[in-house]
XYZ file of C-alpha atoms in Angstrom:
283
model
C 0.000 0.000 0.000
C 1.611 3.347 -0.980
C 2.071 5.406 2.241
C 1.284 8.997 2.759
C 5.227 9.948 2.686
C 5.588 8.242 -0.673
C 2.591 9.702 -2.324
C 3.849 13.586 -0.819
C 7.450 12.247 -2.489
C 6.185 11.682 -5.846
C 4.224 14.822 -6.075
C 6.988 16.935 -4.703
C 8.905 14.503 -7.675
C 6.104 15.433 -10.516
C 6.124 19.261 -9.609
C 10.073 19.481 -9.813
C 9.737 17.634 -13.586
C 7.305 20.261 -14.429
C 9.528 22.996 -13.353
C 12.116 21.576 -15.111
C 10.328 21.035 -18.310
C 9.730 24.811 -18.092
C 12.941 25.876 -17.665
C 14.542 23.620 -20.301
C 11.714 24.706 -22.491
C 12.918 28.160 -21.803
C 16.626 27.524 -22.472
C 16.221 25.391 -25.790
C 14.162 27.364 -28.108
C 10.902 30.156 -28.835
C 8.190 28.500 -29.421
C 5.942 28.701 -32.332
C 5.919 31.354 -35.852
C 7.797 34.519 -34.697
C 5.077 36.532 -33.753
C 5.437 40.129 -33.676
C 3.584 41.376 -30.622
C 4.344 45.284 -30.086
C 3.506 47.396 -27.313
C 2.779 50.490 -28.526
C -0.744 52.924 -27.439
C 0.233 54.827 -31.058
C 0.217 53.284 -34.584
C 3.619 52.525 -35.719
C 5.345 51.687 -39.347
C 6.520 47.976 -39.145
C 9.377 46.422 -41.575
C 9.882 42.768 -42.103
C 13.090 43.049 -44.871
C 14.972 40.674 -45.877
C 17.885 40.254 -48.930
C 18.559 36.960 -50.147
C 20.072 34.389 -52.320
C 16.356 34.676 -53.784
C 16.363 38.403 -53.957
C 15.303 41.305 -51.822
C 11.789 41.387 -49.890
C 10.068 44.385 -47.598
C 6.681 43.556 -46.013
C 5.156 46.452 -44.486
C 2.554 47.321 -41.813
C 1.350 49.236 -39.262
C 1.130 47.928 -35.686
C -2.688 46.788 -35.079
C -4.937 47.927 -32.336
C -6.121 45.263 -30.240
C -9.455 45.688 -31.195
C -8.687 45.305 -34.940
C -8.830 41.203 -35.676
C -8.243 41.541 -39.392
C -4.753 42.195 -40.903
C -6.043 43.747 -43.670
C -5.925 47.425 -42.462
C -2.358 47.439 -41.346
C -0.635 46.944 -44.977
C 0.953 50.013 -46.755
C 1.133 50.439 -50.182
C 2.428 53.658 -51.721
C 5.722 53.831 -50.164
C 9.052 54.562 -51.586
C 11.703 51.630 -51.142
C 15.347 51.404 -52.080
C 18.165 48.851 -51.531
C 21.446 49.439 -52.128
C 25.174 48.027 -52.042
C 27.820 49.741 -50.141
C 30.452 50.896 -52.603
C 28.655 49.512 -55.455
C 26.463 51.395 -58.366
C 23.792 49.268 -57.484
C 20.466 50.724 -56.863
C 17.021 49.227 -56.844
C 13.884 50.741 -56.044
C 11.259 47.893 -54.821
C 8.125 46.829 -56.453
C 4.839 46.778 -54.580
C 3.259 42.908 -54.970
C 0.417 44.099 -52.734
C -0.645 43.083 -49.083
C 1.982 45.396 -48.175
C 4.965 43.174 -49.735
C 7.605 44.879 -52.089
C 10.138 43.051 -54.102
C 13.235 43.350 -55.978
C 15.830 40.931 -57.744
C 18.734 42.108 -55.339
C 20.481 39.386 -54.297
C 23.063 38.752 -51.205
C 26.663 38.550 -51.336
C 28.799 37.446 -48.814
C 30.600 40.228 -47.091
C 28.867 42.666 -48.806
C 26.552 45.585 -47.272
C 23.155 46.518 -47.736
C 21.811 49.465 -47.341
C 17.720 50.047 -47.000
C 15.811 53.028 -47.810
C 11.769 53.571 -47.022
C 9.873 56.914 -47.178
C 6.006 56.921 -46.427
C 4.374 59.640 -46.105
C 7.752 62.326 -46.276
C 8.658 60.148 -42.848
C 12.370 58.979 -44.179
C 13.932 55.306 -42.386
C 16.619 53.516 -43.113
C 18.672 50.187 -41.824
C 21.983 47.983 -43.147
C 22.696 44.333 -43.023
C 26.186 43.141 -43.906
C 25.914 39.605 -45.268
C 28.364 36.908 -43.318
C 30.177 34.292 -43.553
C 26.867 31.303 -44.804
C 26.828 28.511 -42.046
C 27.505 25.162 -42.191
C 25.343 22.897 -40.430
C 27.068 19.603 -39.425
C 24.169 17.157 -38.370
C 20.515 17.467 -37.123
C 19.089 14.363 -35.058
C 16.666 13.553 -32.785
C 17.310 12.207 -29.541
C 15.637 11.086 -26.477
C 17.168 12.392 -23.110
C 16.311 11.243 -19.348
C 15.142 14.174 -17.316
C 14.232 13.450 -13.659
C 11.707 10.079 -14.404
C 10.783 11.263 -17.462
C 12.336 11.139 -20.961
C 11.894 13.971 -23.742
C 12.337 14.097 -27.237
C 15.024 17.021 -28.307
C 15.911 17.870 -31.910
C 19.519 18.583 -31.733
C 21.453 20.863 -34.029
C 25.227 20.378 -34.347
C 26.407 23.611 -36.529
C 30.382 24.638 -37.406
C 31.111 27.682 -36.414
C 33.735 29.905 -38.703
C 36.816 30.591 -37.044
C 38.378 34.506 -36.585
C 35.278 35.904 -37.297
C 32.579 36.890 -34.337
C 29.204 34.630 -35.396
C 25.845 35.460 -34.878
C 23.351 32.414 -35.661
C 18.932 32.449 -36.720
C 17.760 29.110 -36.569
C 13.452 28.515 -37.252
C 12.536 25.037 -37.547
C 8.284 24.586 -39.475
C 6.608 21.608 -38.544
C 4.683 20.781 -41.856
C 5.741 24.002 -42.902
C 4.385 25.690 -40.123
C 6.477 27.671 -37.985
C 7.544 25.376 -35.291
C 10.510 26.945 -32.914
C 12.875 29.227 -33.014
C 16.003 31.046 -31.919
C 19.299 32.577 -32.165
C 22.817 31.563 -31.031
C 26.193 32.951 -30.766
C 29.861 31.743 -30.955
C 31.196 33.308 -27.405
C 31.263 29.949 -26.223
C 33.047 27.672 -28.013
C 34.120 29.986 -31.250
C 36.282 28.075 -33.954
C 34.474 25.051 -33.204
C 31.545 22.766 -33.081
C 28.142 24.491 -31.529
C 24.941 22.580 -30.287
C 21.378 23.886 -30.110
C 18.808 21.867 -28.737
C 14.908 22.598 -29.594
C 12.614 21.104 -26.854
C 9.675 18.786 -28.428
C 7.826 17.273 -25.967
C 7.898 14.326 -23.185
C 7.950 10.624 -24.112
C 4.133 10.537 -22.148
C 2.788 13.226 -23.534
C 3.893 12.090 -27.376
C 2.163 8.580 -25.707
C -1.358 9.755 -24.460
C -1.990 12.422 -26.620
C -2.088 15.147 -23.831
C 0.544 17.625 -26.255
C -1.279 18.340 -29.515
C 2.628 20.275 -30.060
C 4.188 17.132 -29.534
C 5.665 15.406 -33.195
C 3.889 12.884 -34.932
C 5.033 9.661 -37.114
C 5.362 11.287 -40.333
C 5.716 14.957 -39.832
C 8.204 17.084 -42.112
C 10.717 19.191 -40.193
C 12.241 21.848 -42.234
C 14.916 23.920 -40.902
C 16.023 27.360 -41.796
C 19.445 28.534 -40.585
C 21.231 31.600 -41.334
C 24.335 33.580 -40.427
C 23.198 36.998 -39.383
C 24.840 39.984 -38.417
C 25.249 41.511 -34.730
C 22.400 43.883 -34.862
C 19.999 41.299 -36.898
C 21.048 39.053 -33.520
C 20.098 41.937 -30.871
C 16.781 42.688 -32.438
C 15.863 38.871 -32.310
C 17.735 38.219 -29.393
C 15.595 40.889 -27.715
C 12.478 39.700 -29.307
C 12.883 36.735 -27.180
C 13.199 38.818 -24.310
C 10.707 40.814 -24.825
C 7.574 37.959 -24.520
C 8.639 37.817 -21.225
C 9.362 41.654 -20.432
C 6.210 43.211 -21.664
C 8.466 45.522 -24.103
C 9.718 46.332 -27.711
C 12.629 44.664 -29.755
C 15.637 46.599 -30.110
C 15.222 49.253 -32.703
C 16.486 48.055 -36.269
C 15.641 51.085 -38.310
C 16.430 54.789 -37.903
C 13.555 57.241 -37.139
C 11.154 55.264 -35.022
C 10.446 52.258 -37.522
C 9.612 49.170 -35.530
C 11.009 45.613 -37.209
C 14.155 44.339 -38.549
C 15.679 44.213 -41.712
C 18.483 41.244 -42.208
C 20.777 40.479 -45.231
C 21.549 36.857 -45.448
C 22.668 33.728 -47.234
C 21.081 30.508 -45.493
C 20.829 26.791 -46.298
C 17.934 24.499 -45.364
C 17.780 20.978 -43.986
C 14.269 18.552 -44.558
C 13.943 15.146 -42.353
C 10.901 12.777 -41.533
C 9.923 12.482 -38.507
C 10.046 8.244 -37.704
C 10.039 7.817 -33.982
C 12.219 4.434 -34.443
C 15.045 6.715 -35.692
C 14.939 8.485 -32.802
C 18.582 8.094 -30.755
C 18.804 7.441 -27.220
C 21.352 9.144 -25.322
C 21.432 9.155 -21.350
């Protein structure tokens, strides 16, 4: 017969595995799409820009009042946008696609600079992206790891990081091409060699019994996108983490009071199948 002392020892051993699951949670990735969630009373321009090995993109919106469900309202069309090349006669001004998207067939270098330009409404912005070193991602697994009674199911990210150079990392992982997790990394820790992220999936019970509709299923595509980034593409997602805890704003990106980022790239992707027999074990 299980005694009062054992059952208080098991809760006291449940709650700590909860706490922990938290915590690790916390440690190993953002969860979800990036989602965009600024504080603001007044209605602000927002810039999602990105150059490329497919060419240059600029989505732009306003932020949305709370009571405003639709996204429809927040797009701007009739703005002016430019991207250029630092110390290059390259000059292109953007072509509106509508739903507040503008395109041109800029592409990224490595080690080059970008330079972007937006006027609405005689308000003048601007941001640069330097494009770095691409990355070079060594292996991607999944692996089952034994936390308190428990054992949860991490994908685990092995990348190489570029030596003499300081390395800023984006990594977004879509689950059946839906945005799945997300974050960033940096090389102060081991710089020069290999670096590990691990993204959090869900407990061996949960995946069991159903209780996680997040948790992976047999089949599932996992697609991830990893890039090099500059330093200030990593403090304005670096401080989008923090701010879904702190109740405040990324760090600035653009120049007179645009909210967003704007990040000049040259990524590589990596597809597997989820099969829970492939999974490794490791204690």
């Amino acid at each position: 017969m299980m005694t009062k002392q054992h059952t208080a020892v098991k809760a006291a051993e449940r709650l700590l595995l909860l706490c922990l699951y938290a915590f690790v949670s916390v440690l190993t990735g953002c969860e979800k799409e990036i989602d965009i969630d600024y504080h603001e009373a007044e209605r602000l321009y927002v810039a999602e820009a990105t150059v490329t090995s497919g060419g240059t993109q600029v989505r732009l919106t306003t932020t949305r009042p709370v009571t405003v469900n639709s996204p429809a309202g927040t797009y701007v069309d009739g703005a002016m946008v430019v991207v250029s090349i630092d110390g290059l006669p390259i000059e292109s001004t953007l072509t509106y696609k509508g739903k507040g998207i503008y395109e041109s067939p800029v592409v990224a270098m490595e080690g080059a600079t970008y330079h972007l330009d937006i006027d609405i409404d005689g308000q003048h912005y601007t941001s640069s992206s330097t494009v770095m070193t691409p990355p070079q991602l060594n292996s991607m697994r999944f692996v089952w790891k034994k936390m308190m009674t428990e054992r949860m199911l991490f994908i685990d990210l092995r990348l190489q990081d570029t030596p003499n150079e300081n390395n800023y990392y984006f990594m977004h992982l879509y689950r059946n091409d839906v945005g799945y997790r997300w974050a960033v990394m940096r090389d102060s820790e081991n710089p020069g060699a290999e670096l590990s992220q691990l993204f959090t999936c869900s407990t061996e019970r949960a995946m069991n019994d159903g209780s996680d509709a997040d948790a992976l299923r047999e089949g599932d595509e996992i697609r991830l996108e990893i890039r090099s980034i500059d330093k200030a593409s990593y403090d304005y997602f670096y401080s989008l983490q923090l701010a879904t805890s702190s109740n405040t704003n990324p760090l600035p990106n653009f120049t007179g009071g645009m909210l967003g980022y704007f990040s000049a790239f040259i990524g590589s992707e990596r597809l597997v199948v989820f099969h829970r027999a492939d999974v490794e074990e490791e204690e």
